[in-house]
PDB file of C-alpha atoms and ligand atoms in Angstrom:
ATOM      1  CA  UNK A   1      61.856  94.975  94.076  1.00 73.00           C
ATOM      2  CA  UNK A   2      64.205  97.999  93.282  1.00 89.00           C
ATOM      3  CA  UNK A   3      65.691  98.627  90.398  1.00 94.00           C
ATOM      4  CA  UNK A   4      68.527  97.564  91.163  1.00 95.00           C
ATOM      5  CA  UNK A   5      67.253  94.058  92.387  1.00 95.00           C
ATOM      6  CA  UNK A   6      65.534  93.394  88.792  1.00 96.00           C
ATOM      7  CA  UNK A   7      68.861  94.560  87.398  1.00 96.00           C
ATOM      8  CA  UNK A   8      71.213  92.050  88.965  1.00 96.00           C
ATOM      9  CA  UNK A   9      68.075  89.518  88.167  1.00 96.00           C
ATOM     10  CA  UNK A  10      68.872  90.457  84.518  1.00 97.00           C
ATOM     11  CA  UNK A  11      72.311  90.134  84.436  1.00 97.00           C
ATOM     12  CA  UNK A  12      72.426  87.274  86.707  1.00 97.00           C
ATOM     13  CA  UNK A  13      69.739  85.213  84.018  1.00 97.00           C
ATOM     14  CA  UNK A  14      71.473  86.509  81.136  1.00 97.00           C
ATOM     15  CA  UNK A  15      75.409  86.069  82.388  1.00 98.00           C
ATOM     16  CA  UNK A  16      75.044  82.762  84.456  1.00 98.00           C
ATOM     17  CA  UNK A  17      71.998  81.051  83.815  1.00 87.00           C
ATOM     18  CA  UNK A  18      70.375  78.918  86.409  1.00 94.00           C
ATOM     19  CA  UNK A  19      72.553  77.164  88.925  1.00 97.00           C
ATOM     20  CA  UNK A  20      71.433  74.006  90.540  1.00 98.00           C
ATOM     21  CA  UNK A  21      74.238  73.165  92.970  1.00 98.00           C
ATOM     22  CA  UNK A  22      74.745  76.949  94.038  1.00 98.00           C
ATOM     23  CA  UNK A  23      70.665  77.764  94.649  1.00 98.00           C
ATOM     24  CA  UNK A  24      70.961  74.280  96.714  1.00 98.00           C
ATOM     25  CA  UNK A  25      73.893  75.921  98.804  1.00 98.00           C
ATOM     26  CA  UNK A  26      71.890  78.578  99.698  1.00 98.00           C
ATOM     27  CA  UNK A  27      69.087  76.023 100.733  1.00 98.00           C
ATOM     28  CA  UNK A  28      71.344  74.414 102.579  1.00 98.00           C
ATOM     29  CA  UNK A  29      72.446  77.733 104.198  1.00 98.00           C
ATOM     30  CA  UNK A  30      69.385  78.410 105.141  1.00 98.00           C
ATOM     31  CA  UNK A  31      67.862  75.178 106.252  1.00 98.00           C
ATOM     32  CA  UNK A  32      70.964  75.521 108.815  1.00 98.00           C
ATOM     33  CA  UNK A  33      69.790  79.327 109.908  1.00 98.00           C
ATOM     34  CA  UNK A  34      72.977  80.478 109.039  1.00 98.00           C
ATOM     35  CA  UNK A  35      72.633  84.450 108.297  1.00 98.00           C
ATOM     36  CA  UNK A  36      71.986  85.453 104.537  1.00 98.00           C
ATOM     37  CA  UNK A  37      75.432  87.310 104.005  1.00 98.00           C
ATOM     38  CA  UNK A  38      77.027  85.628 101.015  1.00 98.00           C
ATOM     39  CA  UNK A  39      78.270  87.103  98.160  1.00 98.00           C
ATOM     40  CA  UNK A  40      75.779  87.735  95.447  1.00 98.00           C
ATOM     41  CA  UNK A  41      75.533  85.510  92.399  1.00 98.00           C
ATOM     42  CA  UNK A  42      77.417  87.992  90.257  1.00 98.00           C
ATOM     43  CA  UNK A  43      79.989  88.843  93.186  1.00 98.00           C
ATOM     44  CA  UNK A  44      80.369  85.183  93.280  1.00 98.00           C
ATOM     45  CA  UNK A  45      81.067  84.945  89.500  1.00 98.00           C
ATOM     46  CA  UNK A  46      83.964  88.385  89.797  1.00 98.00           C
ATOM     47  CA  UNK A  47      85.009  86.089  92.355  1.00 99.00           C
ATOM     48  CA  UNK A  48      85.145  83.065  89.497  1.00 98.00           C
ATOM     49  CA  UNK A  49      86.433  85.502  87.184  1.00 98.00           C
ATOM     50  CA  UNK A  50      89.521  86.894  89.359  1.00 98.00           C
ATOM     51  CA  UNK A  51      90.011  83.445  89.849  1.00 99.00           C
ATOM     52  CA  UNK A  52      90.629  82.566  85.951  1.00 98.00           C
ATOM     53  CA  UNK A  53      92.394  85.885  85.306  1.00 98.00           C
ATOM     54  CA  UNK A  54      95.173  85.216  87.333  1.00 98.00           C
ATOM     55  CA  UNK A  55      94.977  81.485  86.941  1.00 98.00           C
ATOM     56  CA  UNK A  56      95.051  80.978  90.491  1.00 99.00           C
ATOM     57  CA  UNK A  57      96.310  77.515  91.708  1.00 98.00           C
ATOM     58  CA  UNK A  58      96.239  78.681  95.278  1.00 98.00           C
ATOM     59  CA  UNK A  59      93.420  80.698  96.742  1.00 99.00           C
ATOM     60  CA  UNK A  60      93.083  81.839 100.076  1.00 99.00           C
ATOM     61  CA  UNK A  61      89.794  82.901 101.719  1.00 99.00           C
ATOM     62  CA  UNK A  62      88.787  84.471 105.442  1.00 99.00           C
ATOM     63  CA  UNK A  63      85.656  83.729 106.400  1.00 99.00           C
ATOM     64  CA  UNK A  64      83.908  80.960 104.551  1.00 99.00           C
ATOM     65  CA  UNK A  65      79.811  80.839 106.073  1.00 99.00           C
ATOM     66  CA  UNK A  66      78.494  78.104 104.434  1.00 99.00           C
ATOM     67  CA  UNK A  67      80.766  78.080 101.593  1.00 99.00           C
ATOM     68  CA  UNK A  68      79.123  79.810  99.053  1.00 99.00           C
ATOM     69  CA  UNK A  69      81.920  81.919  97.796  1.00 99.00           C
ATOM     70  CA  UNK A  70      84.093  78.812  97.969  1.00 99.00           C
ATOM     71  CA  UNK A  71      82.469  77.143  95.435  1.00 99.00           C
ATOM     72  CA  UNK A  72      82.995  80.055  93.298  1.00 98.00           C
ATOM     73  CA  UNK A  73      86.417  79.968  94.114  1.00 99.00           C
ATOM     74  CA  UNK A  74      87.152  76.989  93.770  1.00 99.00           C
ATOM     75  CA  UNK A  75      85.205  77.089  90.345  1.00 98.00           C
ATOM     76  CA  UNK A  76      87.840  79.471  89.080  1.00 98.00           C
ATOM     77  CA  UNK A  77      91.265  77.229  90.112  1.00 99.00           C
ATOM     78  CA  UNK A  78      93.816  76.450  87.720  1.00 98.00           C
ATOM     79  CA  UNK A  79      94.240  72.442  87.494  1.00 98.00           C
ATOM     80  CA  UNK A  80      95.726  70.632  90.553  1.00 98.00           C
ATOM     81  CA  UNK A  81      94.719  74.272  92.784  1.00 98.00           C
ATOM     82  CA  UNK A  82      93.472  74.418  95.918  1.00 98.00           C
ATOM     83  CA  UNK A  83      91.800  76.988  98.301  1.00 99.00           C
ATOM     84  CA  UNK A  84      92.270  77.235 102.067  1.00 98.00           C
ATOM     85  CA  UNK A  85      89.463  79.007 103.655  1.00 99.00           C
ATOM     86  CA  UNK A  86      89.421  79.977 107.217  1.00 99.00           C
ATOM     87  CA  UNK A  87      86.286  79.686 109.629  1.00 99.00           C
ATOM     88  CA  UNK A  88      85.870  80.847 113.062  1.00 99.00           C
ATOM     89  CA  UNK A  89      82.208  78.743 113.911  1.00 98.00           C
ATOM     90  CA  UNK A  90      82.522  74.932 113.454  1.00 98.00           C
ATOM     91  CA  UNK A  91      78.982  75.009 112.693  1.00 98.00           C
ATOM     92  CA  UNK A  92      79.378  77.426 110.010  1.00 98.00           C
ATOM     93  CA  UNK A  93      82.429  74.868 108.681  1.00 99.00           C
ATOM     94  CA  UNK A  94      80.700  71.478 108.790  1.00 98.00           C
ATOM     95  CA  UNK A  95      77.280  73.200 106.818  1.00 98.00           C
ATOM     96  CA  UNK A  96      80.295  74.958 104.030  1.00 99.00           C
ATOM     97  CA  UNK A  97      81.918  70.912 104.108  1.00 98.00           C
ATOM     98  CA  UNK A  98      78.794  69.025 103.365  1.00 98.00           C
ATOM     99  CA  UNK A  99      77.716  72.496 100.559  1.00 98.00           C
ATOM    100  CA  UNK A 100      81.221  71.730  99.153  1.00 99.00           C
ATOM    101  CA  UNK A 101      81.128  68.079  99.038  1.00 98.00           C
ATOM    102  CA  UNK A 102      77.804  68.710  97.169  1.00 98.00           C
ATOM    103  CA  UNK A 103      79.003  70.965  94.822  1.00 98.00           C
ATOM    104  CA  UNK A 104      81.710  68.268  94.028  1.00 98.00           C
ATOM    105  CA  UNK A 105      84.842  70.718  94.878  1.00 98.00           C
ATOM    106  CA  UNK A 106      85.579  69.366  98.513  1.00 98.00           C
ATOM    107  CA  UNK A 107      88.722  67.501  97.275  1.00 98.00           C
ATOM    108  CA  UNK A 108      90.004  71.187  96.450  1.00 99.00           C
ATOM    109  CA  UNK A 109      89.306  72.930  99.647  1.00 99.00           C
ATOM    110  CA  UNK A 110      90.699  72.979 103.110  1.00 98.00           C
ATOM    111  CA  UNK A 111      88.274  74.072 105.554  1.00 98.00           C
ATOM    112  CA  UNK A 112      90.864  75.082 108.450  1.00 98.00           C
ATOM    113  CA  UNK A 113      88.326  75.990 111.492  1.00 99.00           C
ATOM    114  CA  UNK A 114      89.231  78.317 114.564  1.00 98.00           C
ATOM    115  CA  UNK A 115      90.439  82.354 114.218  1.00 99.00           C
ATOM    116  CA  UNK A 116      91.702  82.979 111.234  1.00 99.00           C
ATOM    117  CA  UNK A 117      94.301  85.179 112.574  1.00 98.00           C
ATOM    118  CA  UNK A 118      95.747  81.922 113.807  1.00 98.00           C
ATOM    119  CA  UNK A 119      95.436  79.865 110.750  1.00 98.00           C
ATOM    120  CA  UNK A 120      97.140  82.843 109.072  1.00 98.00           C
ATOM    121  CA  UNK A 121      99.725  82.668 111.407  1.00 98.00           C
ATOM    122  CA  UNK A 122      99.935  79.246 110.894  1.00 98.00           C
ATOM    123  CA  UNK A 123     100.505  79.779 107.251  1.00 98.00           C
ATOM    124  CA  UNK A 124     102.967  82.201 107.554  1.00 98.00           C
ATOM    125  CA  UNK A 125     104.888  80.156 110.768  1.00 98.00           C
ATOM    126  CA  UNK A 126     104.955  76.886 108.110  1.00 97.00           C
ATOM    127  CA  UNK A 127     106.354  78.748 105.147  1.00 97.00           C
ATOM    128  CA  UNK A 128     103.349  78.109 102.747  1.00 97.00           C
ATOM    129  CA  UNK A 129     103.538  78.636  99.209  1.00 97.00           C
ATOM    130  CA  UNK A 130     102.092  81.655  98.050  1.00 98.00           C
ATOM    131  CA  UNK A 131      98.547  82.263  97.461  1.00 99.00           C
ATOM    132  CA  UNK A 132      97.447  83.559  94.305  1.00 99.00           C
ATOM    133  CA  UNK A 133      93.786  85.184  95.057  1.00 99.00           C
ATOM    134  CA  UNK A 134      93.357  86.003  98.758  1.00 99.00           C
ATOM    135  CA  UNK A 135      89.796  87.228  99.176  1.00 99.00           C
ATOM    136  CA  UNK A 136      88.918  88.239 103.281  1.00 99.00           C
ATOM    137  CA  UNK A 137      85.324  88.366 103.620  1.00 98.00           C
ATOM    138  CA  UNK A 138      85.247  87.232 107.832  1.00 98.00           C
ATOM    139  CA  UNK A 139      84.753  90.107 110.710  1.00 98.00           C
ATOM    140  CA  UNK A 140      86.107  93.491 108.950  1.00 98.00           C
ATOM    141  CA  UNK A 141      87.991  94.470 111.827  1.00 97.00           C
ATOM    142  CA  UNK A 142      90.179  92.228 111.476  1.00 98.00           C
ATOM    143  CA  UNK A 143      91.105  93.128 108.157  1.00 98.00           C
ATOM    144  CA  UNK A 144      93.921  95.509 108.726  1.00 98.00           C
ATOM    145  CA  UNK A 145      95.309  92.239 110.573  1.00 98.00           C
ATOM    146  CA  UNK A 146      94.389  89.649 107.967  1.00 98.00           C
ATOM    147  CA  UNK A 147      96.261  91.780 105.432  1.00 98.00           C
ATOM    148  CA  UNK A 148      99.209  92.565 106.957  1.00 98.00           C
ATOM    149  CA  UNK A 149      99.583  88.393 106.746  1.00 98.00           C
ATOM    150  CA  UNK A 150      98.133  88.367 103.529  1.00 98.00           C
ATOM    151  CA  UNK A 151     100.825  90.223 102.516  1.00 98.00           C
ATOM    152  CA  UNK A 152     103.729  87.858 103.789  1.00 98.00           C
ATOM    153  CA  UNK A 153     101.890  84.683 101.930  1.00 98.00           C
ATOM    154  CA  UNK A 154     101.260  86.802  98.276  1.00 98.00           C
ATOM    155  CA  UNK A 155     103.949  87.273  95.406  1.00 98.00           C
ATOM    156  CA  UNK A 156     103.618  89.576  92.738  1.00 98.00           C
ATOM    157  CA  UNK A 157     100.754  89.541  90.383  1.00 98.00           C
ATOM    158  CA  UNK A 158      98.208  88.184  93.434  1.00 98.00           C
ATOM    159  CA  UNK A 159      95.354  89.802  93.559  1.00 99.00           C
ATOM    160  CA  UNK A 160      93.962  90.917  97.441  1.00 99.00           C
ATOM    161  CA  UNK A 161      90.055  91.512  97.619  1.00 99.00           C
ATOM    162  CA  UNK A 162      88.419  92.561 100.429  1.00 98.00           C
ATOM    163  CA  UNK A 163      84.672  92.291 101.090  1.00 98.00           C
ATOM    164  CA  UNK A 164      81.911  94.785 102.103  1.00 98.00           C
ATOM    165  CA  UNK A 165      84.411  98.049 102.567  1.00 98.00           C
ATOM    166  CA  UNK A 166      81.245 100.251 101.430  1.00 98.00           C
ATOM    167  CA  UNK A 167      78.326  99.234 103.828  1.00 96.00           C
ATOM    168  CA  UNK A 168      75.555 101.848 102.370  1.00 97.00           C
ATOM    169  CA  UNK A 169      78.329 104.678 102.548  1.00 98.00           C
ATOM    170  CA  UNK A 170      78.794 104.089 106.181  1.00 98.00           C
ATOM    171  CA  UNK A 171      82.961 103.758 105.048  1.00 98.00           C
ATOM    172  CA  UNK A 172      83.072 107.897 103.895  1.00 98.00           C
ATOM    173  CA  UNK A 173      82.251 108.591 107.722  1.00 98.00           C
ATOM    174  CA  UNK A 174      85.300 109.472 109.647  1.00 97.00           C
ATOM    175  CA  UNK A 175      83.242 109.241 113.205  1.00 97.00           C
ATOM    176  CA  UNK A 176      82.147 106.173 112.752  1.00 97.00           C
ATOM    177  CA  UNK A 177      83.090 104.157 116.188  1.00 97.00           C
ATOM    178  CA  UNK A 178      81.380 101.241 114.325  1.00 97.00           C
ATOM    179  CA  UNK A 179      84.037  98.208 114.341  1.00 97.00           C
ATOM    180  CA  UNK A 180      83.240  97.081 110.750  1.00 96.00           C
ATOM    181  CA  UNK A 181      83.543 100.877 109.575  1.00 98.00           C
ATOM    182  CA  UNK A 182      86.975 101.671 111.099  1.00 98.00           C
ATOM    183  CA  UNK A 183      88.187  98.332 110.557  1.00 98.00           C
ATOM    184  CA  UNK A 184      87.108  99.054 106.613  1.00 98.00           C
ATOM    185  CA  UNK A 185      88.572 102.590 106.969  1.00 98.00           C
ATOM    186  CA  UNK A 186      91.535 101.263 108.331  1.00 98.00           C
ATOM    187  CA  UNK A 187      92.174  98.399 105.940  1.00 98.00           C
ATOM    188  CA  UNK A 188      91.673 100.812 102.665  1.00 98.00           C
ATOM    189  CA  UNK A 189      94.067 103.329 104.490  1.00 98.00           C
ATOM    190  CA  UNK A 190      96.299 100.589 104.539  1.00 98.00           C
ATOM    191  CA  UNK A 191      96.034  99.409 100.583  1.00 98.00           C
ATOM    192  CA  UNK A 192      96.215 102.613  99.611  1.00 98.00           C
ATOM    193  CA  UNK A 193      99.679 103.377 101.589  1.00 98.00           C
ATOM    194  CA  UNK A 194     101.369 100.492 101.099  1.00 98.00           C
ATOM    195  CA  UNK A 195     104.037 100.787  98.123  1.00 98.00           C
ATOM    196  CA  UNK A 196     103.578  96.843  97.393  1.00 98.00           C
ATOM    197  CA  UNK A 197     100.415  97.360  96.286  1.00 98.00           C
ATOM    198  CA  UNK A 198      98.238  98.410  93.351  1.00 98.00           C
ATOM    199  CA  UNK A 199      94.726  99.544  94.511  1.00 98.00           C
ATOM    200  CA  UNK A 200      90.935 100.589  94.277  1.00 98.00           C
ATOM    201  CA  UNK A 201      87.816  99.859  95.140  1.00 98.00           C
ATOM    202  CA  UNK A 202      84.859  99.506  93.592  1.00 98.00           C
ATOM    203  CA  UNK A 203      80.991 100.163  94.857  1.00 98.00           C
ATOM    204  CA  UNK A 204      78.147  97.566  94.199  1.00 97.00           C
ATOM    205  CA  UNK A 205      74.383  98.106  94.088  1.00 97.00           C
ATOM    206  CA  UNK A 206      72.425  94.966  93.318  1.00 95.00           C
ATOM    207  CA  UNK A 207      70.492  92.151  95.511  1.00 91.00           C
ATOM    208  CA  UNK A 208      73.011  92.246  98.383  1.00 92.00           C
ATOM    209  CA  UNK A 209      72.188  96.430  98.528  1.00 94.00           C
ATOM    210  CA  UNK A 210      74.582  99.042  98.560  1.00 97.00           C
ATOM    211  CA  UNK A 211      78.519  97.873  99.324  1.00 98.00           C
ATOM    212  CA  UNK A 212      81.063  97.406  97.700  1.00 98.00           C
ATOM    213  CA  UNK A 213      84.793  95.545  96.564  1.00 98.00           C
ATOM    214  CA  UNK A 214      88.313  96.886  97.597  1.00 98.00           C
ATOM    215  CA  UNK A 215      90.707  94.691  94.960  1.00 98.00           C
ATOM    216  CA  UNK A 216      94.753  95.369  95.177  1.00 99.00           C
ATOM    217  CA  UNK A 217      97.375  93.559  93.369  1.00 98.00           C
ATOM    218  CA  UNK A 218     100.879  92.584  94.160  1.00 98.00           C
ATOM    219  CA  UNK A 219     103.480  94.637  92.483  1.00 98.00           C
TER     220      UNK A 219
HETATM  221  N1  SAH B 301      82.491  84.399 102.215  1.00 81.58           N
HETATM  222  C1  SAH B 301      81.141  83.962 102.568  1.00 81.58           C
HETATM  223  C2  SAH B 301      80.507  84.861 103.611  1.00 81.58           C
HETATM  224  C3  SAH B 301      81.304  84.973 104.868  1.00 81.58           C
HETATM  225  S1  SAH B 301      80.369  85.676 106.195  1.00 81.58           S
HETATM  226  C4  SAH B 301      80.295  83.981 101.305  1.00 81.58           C
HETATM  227  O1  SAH B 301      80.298  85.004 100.606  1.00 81.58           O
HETATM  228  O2  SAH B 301      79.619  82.989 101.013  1.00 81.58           O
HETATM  229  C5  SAH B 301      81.604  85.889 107.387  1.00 81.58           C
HETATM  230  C6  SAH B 301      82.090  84.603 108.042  1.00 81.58           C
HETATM  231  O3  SAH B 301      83.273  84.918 108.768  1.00 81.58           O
HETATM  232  C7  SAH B 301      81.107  84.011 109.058  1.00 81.58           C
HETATM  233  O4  SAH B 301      80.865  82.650 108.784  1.00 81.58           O
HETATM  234  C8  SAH B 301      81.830  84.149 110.392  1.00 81.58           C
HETATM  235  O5  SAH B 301      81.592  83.081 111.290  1.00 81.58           O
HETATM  236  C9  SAH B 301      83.287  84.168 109.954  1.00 81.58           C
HETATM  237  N2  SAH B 301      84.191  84.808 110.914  1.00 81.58           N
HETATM  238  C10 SAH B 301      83.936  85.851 111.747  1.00 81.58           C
HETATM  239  N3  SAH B 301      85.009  86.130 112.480  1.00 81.58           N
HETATM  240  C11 SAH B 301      85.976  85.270 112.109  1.00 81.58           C
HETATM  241  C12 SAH B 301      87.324  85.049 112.516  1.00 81.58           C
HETATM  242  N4  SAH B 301      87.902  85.790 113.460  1.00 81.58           N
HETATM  243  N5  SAH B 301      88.019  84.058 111.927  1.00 81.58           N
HETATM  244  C13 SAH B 301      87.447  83.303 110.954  1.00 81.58           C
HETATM  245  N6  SAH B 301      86.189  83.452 110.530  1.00 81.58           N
HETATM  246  C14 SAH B 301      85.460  84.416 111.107  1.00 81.58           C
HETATM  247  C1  DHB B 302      77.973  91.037 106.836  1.00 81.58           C
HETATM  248  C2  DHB B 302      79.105  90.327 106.506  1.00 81.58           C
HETATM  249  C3  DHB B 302      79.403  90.070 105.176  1.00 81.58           C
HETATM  250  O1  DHB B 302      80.506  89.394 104.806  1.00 81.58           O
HETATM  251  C4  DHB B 302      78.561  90.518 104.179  1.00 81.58           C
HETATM  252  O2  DHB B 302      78.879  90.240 102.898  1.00 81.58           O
HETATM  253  C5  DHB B 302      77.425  91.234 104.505  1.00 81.58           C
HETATM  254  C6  DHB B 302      77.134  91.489 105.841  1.00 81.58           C
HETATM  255  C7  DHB B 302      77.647  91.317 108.252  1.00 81.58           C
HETATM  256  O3  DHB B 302      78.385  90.863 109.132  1.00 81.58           O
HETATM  257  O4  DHB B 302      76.635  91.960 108.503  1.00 81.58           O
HETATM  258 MG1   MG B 303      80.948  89.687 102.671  1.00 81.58          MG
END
């Protein structure tokens, strides 16, 4: 184990304690084969904790697996919120529904399957309220996308996370003709220019390796 590994091991027993329902989530995860990409225990809890902070009633997330993150999301709503999480495989979505059922929060979440491009459009084409915490965590291409409708379903004071913009430092490399690197480069270009926003990023060692968190709030 690296040092970082027995790190997040220490903070993770000594800021969150064991964790029935979640460890059973990632059972479930993997009983299903689905691949081991969640967010970490302790990116799950920031997740929990962004949540609270801006006592989100309405959370929006892109790209839900087997709803791991969800349940920290959903953890974190105000009373009477809900999140609406967006999921391209159905068999991703019905392993997340059952995890989420399980972890006593389905009643809070909408599952909405298909690309969430669409659902976003969706969103934006009904009017939706707006969404408190958006976190996009689904193919990083199609970040640049997802926030450019992010931004039409926020007010000020939401908070817009993005997931995985560091990649082991593959994000500081400017010929990179990886998808997930220019689509990273490209959304942080994008938070950084745009005069609505407030934002930074911040780089994470710990189980999950070397990545990292872009976070941006409305002004
Ligand atoms: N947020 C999850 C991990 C998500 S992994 C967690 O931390 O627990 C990324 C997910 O995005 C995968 O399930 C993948 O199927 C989904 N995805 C990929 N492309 C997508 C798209 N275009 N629309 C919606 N979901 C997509
Ligand atoms: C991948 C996707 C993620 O959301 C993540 O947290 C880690 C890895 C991936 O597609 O490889
Ligand atoms: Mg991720």
């Amino acid at each position: 184990m690296s040092a970082w590994e027995d790190v997040d091991e220490y903070l993770a027993g000594t800021l969150l304690g064991e964790d029935e329902v979640l460890e059973q989530v990632l059972d479930e995860n993997q009983a299903a084969g689905l691949p081991e990409i969640d967010v970490s225990p302790l990116q799950g809890a920031l997740l929990t904790v962004l949540a609270r902070a801006v006592a989100a009633r309405r959370v929006l997330e892109v790209g839900t697996l087997g709803g791991y993150s969800t349940v920290h999301l959903a953890r974190g709503l105000a009373p009477g919120g809900r999140v609406v999480t967006c999921e391209l495989d159905p068999r991703h979505a019905e392993v997340a529904r059952r995890n989420l059922e399980r972890a006593g929060v389905a009643d809070v979440v909408d599952v909405r399957v298909g690309p969430a491009l669409d659902t976003l459009d969706a969103l934006v084409a009904e009017g939706a309220a707006p969404f408190h915490l958006v976190f996009l965590d689904a193919d990083k291409q199609g970040n640049p996308d997802y926030l450019e409708r992010a931004l039409r379903l926020v007010r000020p004071g939401s908070l817009i996370v993005g997931d995985n913009v560091v990649r082991d430092g593959r994000v500081a490399d400017a010929g990179s003709d990886d998808p997930a690197v220019t689509g990273a480069r490209r959304f942080l270009q994008a938070l950084g220019e745009d005069p609505r926003l407030d934002a930074t990023a911040v780089q994470t060692v710990g189980a999950k390796g070397w990545d990292g968190f872009a976070i941006a709030v409305v002004r």
